[in-house]
Tab-separated table of C-alpha atoms in Angstrom:
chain	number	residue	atom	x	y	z
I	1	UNK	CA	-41.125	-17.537	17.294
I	2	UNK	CA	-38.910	-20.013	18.654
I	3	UNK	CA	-39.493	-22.378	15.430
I	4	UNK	CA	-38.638	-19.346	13.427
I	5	UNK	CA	-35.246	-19.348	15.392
I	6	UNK	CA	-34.762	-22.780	14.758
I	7	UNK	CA	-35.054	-22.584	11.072
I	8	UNK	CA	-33.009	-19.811	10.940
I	9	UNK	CA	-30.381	-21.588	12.772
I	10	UNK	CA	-30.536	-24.358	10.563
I	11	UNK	CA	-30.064	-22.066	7.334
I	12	UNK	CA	-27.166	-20.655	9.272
I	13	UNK	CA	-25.550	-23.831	9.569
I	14	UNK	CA	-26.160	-24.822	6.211
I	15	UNK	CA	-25.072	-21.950	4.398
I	16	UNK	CA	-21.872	-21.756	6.602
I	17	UNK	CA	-21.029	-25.011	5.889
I	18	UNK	CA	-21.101	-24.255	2.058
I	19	UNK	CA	-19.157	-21.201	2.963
I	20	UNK	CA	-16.514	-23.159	3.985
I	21	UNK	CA	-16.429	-25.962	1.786
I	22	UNK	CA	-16.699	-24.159	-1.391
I	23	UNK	CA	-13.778	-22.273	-1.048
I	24	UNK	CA	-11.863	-25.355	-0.343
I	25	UNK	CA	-13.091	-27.308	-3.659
I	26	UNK	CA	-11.523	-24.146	-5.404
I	27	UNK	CA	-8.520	-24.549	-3.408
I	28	UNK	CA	-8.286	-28.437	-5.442
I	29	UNK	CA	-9.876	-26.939	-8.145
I	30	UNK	CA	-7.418	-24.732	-9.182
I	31	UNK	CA	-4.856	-27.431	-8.958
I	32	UNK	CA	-6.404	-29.895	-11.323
I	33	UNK	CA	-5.578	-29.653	-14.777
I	34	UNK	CA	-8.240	-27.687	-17.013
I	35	UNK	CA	-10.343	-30.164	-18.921
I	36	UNK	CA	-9.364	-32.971	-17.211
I	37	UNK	CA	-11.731	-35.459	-15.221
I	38	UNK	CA	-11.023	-34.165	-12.005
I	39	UNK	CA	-11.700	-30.375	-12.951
I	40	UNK	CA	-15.074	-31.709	-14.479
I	41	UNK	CA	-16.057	-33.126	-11.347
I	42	UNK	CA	-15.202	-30.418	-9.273
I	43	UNK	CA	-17.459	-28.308	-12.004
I	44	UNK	CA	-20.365	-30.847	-10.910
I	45	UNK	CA	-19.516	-30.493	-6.972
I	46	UNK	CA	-19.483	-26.608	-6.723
I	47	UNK	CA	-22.613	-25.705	-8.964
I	48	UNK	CA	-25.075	-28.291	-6.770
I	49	UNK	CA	-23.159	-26.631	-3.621
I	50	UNK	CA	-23.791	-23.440	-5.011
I	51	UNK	CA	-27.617	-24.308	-6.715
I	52	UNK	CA	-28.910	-26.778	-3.774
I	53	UNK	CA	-27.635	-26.076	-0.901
I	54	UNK	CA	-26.298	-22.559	-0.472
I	55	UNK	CA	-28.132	-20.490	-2.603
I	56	UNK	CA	-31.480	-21.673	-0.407
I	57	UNK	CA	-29.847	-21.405	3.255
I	58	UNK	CA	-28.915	-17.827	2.002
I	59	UNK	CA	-32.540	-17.174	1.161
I	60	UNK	CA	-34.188	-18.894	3.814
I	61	UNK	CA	-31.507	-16.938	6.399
I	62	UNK	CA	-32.276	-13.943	5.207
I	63	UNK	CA	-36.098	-14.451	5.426
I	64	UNK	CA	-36.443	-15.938	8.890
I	65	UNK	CA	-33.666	-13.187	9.886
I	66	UNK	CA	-35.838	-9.988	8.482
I	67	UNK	CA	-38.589	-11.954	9.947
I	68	UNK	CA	-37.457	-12.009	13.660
I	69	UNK	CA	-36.016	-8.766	13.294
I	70	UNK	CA	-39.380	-7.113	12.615
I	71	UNK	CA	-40.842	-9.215	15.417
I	72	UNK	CA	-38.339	-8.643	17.969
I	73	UNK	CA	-37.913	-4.803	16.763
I	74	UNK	CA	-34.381	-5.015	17.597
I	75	UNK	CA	-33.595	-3.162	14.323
I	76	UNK	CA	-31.966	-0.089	16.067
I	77	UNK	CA	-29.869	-1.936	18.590
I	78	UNK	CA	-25.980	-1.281	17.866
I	79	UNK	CA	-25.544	-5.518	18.069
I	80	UNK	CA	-28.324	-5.930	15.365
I	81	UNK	CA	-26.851	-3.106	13.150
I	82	UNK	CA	-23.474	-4.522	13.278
I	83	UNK	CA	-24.900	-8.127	12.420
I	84	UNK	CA	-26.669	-6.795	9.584
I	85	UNK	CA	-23.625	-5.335	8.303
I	86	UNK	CA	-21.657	-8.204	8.481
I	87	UNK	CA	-24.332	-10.536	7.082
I	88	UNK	CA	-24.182	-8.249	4.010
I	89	UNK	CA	-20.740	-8.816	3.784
I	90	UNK	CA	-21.211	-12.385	3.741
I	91	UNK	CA	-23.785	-12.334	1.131
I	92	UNK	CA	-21.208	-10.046	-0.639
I	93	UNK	CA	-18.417	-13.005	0.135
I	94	UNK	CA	-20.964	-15.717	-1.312
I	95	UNK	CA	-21.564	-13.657	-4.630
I	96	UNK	CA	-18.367	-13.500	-5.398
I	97	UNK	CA	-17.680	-17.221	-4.969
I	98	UNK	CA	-20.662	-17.645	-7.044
I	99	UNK	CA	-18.631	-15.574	-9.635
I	100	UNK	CA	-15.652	-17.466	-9.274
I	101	UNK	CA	-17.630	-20.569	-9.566
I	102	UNK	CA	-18.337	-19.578	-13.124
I	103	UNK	CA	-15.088	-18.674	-14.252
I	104	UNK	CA	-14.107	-22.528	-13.343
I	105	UNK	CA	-16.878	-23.167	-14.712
I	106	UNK	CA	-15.439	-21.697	-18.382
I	107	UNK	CA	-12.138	-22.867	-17.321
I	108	UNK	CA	-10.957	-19.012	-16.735
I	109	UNK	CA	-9.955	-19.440	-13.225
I	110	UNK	CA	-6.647	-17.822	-13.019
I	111	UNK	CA	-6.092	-17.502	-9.556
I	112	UNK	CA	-4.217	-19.968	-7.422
I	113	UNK	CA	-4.326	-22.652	-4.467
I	114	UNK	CA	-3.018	-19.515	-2.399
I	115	UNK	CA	-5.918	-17.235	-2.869
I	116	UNK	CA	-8.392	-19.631	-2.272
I	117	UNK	CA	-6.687	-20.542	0.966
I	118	UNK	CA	-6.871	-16.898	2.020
I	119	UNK	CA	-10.174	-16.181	0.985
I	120	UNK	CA	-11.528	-19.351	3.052
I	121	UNK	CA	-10.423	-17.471	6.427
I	122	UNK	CA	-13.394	-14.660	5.290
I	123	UNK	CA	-16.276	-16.591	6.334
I	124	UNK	CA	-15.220	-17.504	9.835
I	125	UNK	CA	-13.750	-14.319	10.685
I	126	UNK	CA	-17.509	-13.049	9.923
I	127	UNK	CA	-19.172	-15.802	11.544
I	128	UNK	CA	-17.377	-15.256	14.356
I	129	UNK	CA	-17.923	-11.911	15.124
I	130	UNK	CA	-21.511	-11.951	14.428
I	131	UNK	CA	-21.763	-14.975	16.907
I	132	UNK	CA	-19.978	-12.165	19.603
I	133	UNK	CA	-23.245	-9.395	18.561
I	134	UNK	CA	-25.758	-11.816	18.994
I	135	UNK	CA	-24.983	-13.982	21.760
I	136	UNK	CA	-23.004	-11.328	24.317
């Protein structure tokens, strides 16, 4: 168990770090002129975030998570329920940057430096509280 912990740990980090960085490149990407070097780049950056990095730490969190659940059988403990939610609402939060990854992508982005800014506060809001259910 406590190697299944560890990988799951390790997924965390990963993923988190890709949900933090990610918004950030859109946060440059939205300032860089469409069709220019720069936003072509940034094109490159956030689909091998997205494709190599975050899309498995999601998976592989999710796994080990479901896995430790069922082995701990903490899955009707208040903390666990409350995690669970807010890991949904993470893999909700990653989704949609997956979405907005596209419309860069097509060069339909149409939102600004601003939103992207805002939106970057999601993930550690959520990480943060789900650090509070699992640790106290």
């Amino acid at each position: 168990m406590l190697w299944l912990k560890a990988f799951h740990i390790m997924a965390v980090i990963a993923w988190m770090a890709g949900l933090f960085y990610l918004p950030r490149l859109y946060v440059y990407h939205s300032g860089a002129k469409k069709g220019s070097e720069m936003s072509e780049t940034f094109k490159i950056m956030e689909e091998r975030l997205l494709r190599f990095i975050m899309n498995p730490a999601m998976m592989i969190v999710w796994l080990t998570g479901l896995t430790l659940v069922m082995w701990q059988g903490v899955h009707k403990e208040l903390w666990f329920l409350v995690k669970f939610a807010l890991v949904v609402a993470m893999t909700v939060f990653h989704v949609k940057l997956s979405i907005w990854r596209k419309e860069f992508a097509a060069d339909a982005n149409t939102r600004d430096d601003g939103f992207y800014r805002r939106v970057n506060e999601i993930p550690t809001a959520l990480m943060a509280i789900i650090v509070l259910m699992v640790v106290l």
